[in-house]
Structures are given as structure tokens and as C-alpha cells.
CSV table of C-alpha atoms in Angstrom, one decimal:
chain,number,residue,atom,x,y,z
A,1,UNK,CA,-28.1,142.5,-113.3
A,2,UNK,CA,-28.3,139.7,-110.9
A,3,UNK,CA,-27.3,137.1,-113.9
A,4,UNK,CA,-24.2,139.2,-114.6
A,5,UNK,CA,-23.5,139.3,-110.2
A,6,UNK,CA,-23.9,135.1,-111.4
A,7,UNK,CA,-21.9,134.8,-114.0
A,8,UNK,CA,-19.1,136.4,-112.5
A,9,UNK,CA,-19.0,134.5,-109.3
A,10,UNK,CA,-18.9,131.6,-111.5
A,11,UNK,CA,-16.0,132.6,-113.4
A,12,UNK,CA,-13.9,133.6,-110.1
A,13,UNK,CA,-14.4,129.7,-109.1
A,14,UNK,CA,-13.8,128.0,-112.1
A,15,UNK,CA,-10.9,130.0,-112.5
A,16,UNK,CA,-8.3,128.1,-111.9
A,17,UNK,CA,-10.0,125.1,-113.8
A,18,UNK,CA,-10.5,127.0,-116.9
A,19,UNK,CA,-7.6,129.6,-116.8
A,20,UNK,CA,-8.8,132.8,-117.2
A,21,UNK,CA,-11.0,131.5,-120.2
A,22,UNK,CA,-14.6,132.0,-119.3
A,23,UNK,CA,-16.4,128.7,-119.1
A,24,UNK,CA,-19.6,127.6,-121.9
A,25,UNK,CA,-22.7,125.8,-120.4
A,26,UNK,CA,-21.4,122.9,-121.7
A,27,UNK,CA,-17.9,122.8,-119.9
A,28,UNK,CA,-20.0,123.7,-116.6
A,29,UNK,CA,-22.2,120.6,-117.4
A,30,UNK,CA,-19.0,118.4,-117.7
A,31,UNK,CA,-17.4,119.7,-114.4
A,32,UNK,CA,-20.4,119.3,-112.3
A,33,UNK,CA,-20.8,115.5,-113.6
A,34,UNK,CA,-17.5,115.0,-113.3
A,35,UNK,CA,-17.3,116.2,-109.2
A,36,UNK,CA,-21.0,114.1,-109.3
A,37,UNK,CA,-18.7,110.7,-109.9
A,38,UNK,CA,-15.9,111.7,-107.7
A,39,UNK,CA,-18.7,112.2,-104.8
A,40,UNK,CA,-20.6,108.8,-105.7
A,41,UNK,CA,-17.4,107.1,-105.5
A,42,UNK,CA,-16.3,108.4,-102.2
A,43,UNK,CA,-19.4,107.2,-101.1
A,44,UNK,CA,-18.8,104.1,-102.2
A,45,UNK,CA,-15.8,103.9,-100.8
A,46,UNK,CA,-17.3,105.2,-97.3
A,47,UNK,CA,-20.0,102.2,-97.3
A,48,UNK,CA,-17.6,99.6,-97.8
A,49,UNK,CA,-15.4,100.4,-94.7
A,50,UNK,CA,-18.6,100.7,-92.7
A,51,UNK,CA,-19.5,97.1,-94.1
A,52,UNK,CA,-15.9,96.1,-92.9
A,53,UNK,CA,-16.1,97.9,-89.7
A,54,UNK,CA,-20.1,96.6,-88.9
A,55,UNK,CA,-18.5,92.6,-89.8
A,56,UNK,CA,-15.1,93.0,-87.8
A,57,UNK,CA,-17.6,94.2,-84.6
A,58,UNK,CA,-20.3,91.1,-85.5
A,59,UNK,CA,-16.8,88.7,-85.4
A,60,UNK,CA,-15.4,90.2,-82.2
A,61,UNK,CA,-19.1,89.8,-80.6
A,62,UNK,CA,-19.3,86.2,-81.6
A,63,UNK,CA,-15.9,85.2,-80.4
A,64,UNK,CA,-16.2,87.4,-77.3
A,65,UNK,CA,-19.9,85.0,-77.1
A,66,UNK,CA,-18.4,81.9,-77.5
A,67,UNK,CA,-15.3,82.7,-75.1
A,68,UNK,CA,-17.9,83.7,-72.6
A,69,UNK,CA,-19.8,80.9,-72.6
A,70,UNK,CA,-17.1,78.3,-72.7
A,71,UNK,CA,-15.9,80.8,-69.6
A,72,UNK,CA,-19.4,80.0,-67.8
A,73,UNK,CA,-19.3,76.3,-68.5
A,74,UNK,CA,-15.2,76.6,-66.8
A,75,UNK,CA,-16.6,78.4,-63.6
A,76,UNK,CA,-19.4,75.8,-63.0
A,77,UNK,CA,-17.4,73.0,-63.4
A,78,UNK,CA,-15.2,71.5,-60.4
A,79,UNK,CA,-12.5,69.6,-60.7
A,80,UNK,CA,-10.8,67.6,-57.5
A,81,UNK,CA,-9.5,64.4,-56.1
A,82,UNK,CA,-7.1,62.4,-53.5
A,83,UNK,CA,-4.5,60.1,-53.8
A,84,UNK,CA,-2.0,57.7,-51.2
A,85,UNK,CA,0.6,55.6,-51.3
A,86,UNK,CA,1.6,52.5,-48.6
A,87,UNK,CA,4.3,50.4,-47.3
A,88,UNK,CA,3.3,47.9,-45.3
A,89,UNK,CA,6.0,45.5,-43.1
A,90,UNK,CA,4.5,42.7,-42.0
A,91,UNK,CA,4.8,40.1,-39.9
A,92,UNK,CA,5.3,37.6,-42.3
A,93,UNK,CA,7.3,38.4,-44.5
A,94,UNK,CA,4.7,39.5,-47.1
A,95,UNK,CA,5.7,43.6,-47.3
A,96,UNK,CA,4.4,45.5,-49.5
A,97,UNK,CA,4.6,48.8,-51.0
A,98,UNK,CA,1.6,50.6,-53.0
A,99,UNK,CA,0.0,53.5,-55.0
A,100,UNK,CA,-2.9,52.3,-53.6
A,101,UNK,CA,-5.3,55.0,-54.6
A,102,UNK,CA,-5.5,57.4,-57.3
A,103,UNK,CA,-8.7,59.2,-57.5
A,104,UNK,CA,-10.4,62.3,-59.4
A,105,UNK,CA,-13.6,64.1,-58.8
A,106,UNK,CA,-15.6,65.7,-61.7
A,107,UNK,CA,-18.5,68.2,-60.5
A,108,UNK,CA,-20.9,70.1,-62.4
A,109,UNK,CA,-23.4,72.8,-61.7
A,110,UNK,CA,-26.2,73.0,-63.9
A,111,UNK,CA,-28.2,75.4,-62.0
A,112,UNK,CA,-28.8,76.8,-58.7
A,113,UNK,CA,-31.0,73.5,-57.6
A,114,UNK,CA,-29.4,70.5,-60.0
A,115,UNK,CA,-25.6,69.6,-59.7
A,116,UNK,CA,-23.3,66.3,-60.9
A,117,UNK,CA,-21.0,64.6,-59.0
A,118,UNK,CA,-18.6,62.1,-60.0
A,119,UNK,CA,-15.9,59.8,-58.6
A,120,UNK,CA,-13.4,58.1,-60.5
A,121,UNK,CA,-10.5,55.7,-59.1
A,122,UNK,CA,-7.7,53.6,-60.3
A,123,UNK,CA,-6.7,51.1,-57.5
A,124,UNK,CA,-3.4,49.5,-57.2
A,125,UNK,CA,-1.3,51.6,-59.7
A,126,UNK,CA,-2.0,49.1,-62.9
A,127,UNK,CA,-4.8,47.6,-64.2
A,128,UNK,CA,-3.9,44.2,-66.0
A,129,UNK,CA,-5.6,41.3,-66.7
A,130,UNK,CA,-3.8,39.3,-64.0
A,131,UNK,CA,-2.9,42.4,-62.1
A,132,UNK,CA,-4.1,43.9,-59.0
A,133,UNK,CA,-5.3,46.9,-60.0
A,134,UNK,CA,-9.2,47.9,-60.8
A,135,UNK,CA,-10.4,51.3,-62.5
A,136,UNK,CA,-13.7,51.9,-60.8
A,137,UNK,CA,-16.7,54.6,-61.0
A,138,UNK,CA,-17.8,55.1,-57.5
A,139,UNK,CA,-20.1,57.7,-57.8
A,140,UNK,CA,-21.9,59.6,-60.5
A,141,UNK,CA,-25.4,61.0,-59.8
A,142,UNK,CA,-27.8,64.2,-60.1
A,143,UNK,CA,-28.6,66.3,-57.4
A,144,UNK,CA,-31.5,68.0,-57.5
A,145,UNK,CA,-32.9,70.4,-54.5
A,146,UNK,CA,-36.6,70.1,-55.2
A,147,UNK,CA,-37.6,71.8,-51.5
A,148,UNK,CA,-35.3,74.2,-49.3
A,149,UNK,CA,-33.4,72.0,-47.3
A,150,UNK,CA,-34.5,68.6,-48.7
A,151,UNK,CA,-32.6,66.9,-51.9
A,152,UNK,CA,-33.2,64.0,-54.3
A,153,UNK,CA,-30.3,61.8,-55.4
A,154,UNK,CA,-30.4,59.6,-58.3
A,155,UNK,CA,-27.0,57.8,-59.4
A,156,UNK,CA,-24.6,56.2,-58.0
A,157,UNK,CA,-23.5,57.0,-54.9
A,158,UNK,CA,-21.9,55.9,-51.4
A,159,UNK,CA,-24.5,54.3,-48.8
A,160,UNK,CA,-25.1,56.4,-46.4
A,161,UNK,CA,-23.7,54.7,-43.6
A,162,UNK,CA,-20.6,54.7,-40.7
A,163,UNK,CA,-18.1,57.6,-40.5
A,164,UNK,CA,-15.4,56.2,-43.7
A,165,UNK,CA,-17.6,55.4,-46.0
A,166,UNK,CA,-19.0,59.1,-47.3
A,167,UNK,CA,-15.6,61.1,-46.1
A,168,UNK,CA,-12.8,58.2,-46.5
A,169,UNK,CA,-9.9,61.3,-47.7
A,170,UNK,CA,-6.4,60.9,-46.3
A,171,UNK,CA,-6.2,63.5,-44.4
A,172,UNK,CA,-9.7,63.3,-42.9
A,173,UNK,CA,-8.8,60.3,-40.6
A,174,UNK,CA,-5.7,58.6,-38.9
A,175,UNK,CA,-4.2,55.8,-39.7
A,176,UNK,CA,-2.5,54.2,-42.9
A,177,UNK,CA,-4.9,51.9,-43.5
A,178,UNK,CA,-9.3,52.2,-43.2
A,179,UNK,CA,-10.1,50.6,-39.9
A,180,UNK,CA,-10.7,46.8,-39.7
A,181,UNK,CA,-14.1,47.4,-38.6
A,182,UNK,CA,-15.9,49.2,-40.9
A,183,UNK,CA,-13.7,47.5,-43.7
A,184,UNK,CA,-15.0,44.1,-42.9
A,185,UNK,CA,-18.4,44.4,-41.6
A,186,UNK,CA,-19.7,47.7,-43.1
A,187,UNK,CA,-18.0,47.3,-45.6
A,188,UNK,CA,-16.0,50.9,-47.1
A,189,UNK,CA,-16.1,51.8,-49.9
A,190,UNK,CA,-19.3,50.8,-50.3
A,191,UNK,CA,-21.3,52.1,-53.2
A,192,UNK,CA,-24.8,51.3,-55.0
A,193,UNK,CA,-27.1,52.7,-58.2
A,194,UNK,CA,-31.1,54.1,-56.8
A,195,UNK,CA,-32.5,57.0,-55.9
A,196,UNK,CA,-31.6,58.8,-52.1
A,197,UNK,CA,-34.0,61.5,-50.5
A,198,UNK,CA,-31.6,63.6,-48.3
A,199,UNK,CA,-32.1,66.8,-46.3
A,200,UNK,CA,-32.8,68.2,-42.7
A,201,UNK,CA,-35.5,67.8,-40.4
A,202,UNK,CA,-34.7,70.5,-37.9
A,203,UNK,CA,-31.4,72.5,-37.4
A,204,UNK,CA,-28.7,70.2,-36.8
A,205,UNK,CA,-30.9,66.8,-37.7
A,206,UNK,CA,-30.3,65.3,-40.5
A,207,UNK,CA,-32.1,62.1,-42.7
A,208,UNK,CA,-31.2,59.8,-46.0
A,209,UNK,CA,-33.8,57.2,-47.1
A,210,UNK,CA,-32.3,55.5,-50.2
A,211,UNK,CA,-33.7,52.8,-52.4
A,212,UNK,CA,-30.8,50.6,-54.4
A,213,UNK,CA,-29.0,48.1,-55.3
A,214,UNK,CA,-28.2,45.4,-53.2
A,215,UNK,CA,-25.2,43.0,-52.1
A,216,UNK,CA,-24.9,39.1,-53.8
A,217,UNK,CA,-23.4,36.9,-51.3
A,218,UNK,CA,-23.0,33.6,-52.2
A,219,UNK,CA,-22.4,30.4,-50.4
A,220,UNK,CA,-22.6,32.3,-46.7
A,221,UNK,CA,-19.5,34.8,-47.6
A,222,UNK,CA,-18.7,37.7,-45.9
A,223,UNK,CA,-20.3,40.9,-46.2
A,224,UNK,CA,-17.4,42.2,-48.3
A,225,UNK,CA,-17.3,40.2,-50.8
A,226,UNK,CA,-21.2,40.6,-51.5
A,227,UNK,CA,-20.8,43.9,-53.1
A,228,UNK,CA,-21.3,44.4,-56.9
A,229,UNK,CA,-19.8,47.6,-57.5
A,230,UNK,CA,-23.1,48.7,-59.9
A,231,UNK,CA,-21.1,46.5,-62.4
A,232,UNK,CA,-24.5,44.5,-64.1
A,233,UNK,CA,-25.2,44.4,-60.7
A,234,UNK,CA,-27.8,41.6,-60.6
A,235,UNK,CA,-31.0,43.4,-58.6
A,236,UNK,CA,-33.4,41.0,-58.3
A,237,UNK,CA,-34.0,42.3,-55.1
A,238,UNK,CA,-33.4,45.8,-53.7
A,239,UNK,CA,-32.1,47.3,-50.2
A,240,UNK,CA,-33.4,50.0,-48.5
A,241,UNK,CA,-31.4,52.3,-46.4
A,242,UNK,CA,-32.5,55.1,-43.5
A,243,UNK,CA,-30.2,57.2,-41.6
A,244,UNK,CA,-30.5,59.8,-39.1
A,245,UNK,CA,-27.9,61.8,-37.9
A,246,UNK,CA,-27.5,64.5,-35.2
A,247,UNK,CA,-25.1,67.3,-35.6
A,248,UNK,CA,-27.1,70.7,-33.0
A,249,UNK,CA,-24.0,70.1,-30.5
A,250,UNK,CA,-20.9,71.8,-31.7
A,251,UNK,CA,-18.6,68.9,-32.5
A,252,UNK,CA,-20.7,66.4,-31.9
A,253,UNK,CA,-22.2,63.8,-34.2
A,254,UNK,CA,-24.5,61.5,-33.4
A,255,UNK,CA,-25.6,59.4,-36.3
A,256,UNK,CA,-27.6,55.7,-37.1
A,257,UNK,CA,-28.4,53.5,-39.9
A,258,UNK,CA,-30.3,50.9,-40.5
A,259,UNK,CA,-30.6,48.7,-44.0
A,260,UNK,CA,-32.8,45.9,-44.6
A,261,UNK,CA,-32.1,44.0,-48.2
A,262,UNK,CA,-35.1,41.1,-48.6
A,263,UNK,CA,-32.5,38.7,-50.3
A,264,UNK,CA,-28.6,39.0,-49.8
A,265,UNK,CA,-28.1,36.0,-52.4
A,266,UNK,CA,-30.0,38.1,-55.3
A,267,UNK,CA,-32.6,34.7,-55.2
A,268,UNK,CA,-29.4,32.1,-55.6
A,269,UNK,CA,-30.2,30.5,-52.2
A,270,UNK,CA,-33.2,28.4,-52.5
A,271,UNK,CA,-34.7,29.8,-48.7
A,272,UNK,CA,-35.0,33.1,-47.4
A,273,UNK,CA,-31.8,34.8,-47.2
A,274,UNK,CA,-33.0,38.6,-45.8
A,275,UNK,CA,-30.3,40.5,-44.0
A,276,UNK,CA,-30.5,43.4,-41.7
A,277,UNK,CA,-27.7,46.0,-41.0
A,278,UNK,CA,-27.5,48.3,-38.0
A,279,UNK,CA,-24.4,50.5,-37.8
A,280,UNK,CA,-24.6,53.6,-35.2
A,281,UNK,CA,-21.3,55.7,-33.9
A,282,UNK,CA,-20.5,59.1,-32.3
A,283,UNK,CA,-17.8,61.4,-33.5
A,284,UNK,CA,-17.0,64.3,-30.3
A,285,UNK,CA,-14.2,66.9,-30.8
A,286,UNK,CA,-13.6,69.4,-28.0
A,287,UNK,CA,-10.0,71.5,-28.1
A,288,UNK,CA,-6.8,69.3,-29.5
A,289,UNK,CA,-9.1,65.9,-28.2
A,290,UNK,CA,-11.4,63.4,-30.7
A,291,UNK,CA,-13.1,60.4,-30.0
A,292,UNK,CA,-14.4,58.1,-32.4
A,293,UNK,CA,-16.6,55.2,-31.7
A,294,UNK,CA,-18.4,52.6,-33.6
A,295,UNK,CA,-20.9,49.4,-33.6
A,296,UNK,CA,-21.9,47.7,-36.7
A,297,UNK,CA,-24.4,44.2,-36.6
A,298,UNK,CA,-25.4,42.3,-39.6
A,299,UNK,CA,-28.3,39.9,-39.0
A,300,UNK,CA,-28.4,37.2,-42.0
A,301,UNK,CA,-31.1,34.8,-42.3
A,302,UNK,CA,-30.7,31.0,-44.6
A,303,UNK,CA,-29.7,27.9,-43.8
A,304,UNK,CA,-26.4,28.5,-45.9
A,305,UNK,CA,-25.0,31.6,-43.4
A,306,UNK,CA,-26.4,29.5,-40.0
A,307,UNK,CA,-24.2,27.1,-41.2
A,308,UNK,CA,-21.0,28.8,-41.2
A,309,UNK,CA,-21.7,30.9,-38.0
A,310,UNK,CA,-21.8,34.1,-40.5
A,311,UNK,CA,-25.8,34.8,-40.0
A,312,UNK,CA,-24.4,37.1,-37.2
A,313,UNK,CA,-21.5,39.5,-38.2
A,314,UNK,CA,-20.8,42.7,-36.1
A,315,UNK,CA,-17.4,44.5,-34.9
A,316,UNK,CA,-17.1,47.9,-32.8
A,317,UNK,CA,-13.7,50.0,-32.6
A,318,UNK,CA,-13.0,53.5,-30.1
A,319,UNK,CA,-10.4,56.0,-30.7
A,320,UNK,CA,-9.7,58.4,-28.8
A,321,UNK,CA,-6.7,60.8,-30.7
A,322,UNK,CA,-5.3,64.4,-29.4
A,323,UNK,CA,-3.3,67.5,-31.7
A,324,UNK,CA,0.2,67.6,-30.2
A,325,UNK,CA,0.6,70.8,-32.6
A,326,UNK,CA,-1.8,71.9,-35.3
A,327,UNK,CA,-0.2,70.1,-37.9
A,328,UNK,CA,0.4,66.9,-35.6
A,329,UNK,CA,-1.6,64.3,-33.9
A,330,UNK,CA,-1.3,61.0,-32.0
A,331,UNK,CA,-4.2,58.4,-31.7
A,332,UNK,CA,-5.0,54.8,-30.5
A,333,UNK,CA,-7.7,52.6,-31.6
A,334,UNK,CA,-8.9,49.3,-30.3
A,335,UNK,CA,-11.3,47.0,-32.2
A,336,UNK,CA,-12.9,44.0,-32.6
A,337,UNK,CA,-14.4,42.2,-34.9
A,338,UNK,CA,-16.0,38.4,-36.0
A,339,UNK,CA,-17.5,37.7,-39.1
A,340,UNK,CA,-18.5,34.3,-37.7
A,341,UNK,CA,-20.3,35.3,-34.7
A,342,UNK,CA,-23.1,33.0,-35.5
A,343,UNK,CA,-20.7,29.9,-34.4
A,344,UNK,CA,-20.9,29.3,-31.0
A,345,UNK,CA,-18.5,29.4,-28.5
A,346,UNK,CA,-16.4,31.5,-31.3
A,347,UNK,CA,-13.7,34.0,-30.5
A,348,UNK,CA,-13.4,37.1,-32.1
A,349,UNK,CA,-10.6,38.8,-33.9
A,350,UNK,CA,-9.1,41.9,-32.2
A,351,UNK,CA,-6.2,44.5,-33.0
A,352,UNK,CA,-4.4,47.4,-31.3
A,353,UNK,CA,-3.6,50.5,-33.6
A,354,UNK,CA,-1.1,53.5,-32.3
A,355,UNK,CA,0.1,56.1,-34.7
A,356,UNK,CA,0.9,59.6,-35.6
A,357,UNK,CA,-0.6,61.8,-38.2
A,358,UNK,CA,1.7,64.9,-39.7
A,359,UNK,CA,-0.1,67.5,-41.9
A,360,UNK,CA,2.0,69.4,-44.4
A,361,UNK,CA,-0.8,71.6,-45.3
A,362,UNK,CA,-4.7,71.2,-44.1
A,363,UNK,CA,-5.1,68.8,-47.0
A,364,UNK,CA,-1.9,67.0,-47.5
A,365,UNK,CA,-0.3,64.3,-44.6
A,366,UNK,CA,2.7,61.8,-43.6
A,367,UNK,CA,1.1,58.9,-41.9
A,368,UNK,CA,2.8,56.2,-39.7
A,369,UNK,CA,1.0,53.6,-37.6
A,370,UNK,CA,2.0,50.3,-35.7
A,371,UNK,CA,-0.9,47.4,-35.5
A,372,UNK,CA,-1.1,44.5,-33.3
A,373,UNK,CA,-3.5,42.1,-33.8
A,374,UNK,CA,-4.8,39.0,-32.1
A,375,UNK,CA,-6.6,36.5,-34.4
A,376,UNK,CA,-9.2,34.2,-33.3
A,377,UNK,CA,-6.6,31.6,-35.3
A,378,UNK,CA,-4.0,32.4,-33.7
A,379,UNK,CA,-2.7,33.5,-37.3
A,380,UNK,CA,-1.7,37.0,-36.2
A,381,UNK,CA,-0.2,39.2,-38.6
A,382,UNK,CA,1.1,42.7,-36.7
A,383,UNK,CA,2.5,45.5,-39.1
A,384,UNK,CA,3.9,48.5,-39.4
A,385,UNK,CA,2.7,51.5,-41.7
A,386,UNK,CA,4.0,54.2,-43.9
A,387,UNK,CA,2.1,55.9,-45.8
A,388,UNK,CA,1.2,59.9,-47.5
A,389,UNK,CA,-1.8,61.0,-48.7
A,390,UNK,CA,-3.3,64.1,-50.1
A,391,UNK,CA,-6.7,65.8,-51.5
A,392,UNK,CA,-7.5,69.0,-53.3
């Protein structure tokens, strides 16, 4: 009974197939193989688009990978710089106009405690063999925060030292040209290769102690020329650097240095030739109002700097200034220098700046400046300034 019930439910479904003709065992046997292959290749089928879909996902995640770290490396990286161009009319005939400064900044963060920093600067528009131009690297060098508020520095990097020499931007001072003073005696830009502890003693008190580098005057020279640029700098003998600077006092800074570099000639000089530097200045701003000041003393010994009266070398300068508008500011600045104060009876060199400042934006500015000076050789060369300058 219940193979008969079977055997006609059978025949209603393979009804159509078989038209009305009642299928054998062996046509049944056939059919079902047949639908067997149809379903293992429809697997098939189905396992090769997931292999396709799985490999297209694993691709996409990759790329989206790769794109996200290139994305992380983009967003820790800084990129910045400052530029300025001059004309200068002189006195004597001599004008001149120049890109005197193109510079770019390259920062990295590696971490939340250890950064890079990096300067590089193309002087004088073009860089020939006869030219006047020099492509320099002023700075490049690790920061690492080893202890909350307290960093090492190990590189190369700007002395620690006078108001130009760390913040020397366009727009950060007045003036088309860096001031005599801390030109001459400090002297900015002013950059050596060592290792720099940096931090904070208290809230608003500040420290740098550097070992580095060191200057190579020859023949009694001036500071200036003494510095080597970390160029196969020959460091035969180091400096040592220590500031402390005060900053509690809203706008107010209050800062000091002192260096002390055993022998200025690198060992050329066949006596002692140690040299001491002691640079302090203030920096107040209350309102529209500024006032700058600034004393710098180099104390050289050897025979070869008593000689030309440049064992002693120091210069101060004031400058008061005042915001007519936000965007524009007037200032004066007196100074006066000698890089021969060792001589006695000499006279030193002095100049009287006045100019304006113009700001197009915080960071961008139109400069114009008139400066009279009164050499101790009666050589005076007054001049006036253009100049704009920018940083980003």
C-alpha cells in the first residue's frame, strides 16, 4: 500500500520529465545524478565568487592600510618656513637689492616625547662658485622629553643666546636688517653641533646648558668670522653654554647667558686663547608699547687679540617701539658697538635706526627703516631700507 502511495507521487513529479511514461529505476538513477552534477557545480560556482569576494575585501584592507599609514606619517609631519627680500640705498653709492633669505622648516613627530626639527636656507638667491649665495643646514636635531618639563637636544641647533638668534622671523622684529649688535658681537645666526639640556625650573623660569662646537678665530678676527657653521667644524676644543631666562611676569622676559669656549683659535694660537661671552637683555610689552634692550661682552684672552684691541668686544642697543594700529608699528633703536674695545683710548661705532613695520597678515610684513650711523672712522655709511618678509 504505502509503495503504491510512493510510486505514484513519484510519477506526478517526474511527470513532466518523462511525459506521462512511468519512469524505470534506472531512468530515476540517471535523473538524480544528473541534478547531483548540476548541484556540485553551482557549488562550485558559489565558492569561487566567495574566493573573489574574500580577495577583493583582503585588497581593499591593504590599500585602505597602506593609505592610512602614509595618512599618519602626513599628519605628524610639519612643514614651514620664512623668506625676505631687501633694497638697500646707501650712502655710497653701493645699493643693493636682495632675496636675501629663503628658508624651509621640516618637523617630524615620532612620538609623544621624541620630535625632529630641521632648518634649511639658501642665502643670497644663487649659489655659484664665485657667487654670493650659500645653501646652509642650520638646524637638524632630536628632541627627546626624557622628564615632564625637562628636554634633551642632540643636533644641530641655534645657541641659546640674545633675543635674534632663536626667533630671527620677519615678522617677529622691526627693522630691515638684524640689528648691528647682536650681528657683530653675538653673532646671529649663530649655530653649533652637541647636545643641549633644556626645560623649566619653576613656572615661568626657564634653563639651557649645552655642550658644542666651538668658534675658530684666527689671527685676532672678529667674533663673526669665527663661526664654522658645523661645516668639518674643527673641535679641538668645545664651548659650553648656560642660560637662564625669566618669563612669570606677563610680557616680560628677563633672560642671561653666559659661554665659556677654552680655546677660540681651535689650538692654532701657540698661547692660551680662552674666551668668555656674557650677553643678558630684557624684552617688556604692556598695551601697543615694547621695549627691547641688550648688552653683550666678549672677553678674549692671547697675545694675538691684546694686540689688536679685540680681547674686549661688547655692544648694547634699546628700542623702545609702539602699534599705531594692529597691523602697524613705529620704533627707534640706538646702539653701539666696538669690536676693538681692547685698544685704548678707542671710540666706538654707533647708529640711529627709525622705521615702520606694516603687517598684511599676523605672519606676513612691509618693512621700511632709515639708519644713521657714526663710525669710529669716520667712514659712515647711512641707508635707507625696503624690505618684505613672511613666515608660515
Amino acid at each position: 500500500m504505502r509503495k503504491s502511495a510512493l510510486t505514484a507521487v513519484i510519477s506526478l513529479l517526474v511527470a513532466p520529465v518523462f511525459a506521462n511514461a512511468a519512469p524505470t529505476v534506472e531512468e530515476l538513477h540517471e535523473l538524480v545524478k544528473k541534478q547531483q552534477q548540476e548541484i556540485d557545480l553551482l557549488k562550485k560556482e558559489v565558492s569561487e565568487a566567495d574566493a573573489k569576494i574574500e580577495a577583493t575585501a583582503d585588497a581593499v584592507e591593504s590599500g585602505s592600510g597602506a593609505s592610512n599609514k602614509s595618512a599618519s606619517w602626513a599628519s605628524k609631519t610639519q612643514i614651514g618656513g620664512y623668506g625676505e627680500h631687501h633694497y638697500n640705498n646707501f650712502q655710497n653709492g653701493n645699493d643693493q637689492i636682495d632675496a636675501h633669505r629663503f628658508v624651509l622648516y621640516i618637523g617630524h613627530t615620532f612620538s609623544d616625547s621624541v620630535r625632529f626639527f630641521s632648518e634649511f636656507e639658501l642665502e643670497h638667491g644663487l649659489v655659484t662658485e664665485d657667487g654670493p649665495g650659500e645653501v646652509e643646514l642650520e638646524q637638524a636635531f632630536i628632541e627627546w622629553d626624557y622628564a615632564q618639563g625637562h628636554s634633551l637636544v642632540a643636533g644641530q641647533f641655534l645657541i641659546p643666546v640674545g633675543i635674534l638668534n632663536e626667533t630671527h622671523e620677519p615678522d617677529t622684529f622691526y627693522g630691515v636688517e638684524r640689528n648691528i649688535i647682536e650681528k657683530n658681537i653675538i653673532p646671529v645666526t649663530w649655530w653649533e653641533t652637541g647636545v643641549m639640556f633644556t626645560g623649566e625650573l619653576a613656572p615661568g623660569v626657564g634653563y639651557d646648558v649645552a655642550i658644542h662646537s666651538g668658534l675658530k678665530t684666527d689671527d685676532g678676527g672678529k667674533i663673526r668670522d669665527g663661526r664654522q657653521k658645523s661645516a668639518n667644524a674643527v673641535a679641538n676644543d668645545f664651548a659650553y653654554t648656560a642660560r637662564i631666562k625669566y618669563t612669570a611676569v606677563p610680557g616680560l622676559e628677563l633672560a642671561a647667558t653666559y659661554q665659556l669656549q677654552t680655546n677660540i683659535t681651535q689650538g692654532d694660537a701657540a698661547d692660551d686663547t680662552s674666551a668668555s661671552l656674557f650677553e643678558a637683555h630684557a624684552i617688556y610689552n604692556v598695551g601697543n608699547f615694547s621695549i627691547r634692550g641688550l648688552y653683550a661682552d666678549w672677553n678674549i684672552d692671547g697675545e694675538v687679540f691684546d694686540a689688536s684691541g679685540r680681547d674686549a668686544q661688547s655692544g648694547w642697543y634699546i628700542e623702545p617701539s609702539y602699534k599705531i594700529l594692529d597691523n602697524l608699528g613705529v620704533f627707534v633703536r640706538q646702539s653701539e658697538w666696538d669690536n676693538e674695545a681692547g685698544l685704548a683710548g678707542a671710540d666706538a661705532d654707533a647708529a640711529f635706526d627709525i622705521g615702520v613695520n606694516f603687517w598684511l597678515t599676523d605672519t606676513v610684513v612691509f618693512k621700511a627703516d632709515f639708519q644713521d650711523q657714526e663710525l669710529a672712522d669716520g667712514v659712515d655709511n647711512n641707508s635707507l631700507n625696503l624690505g618684505v618678509g613672511w613666515s608660515f
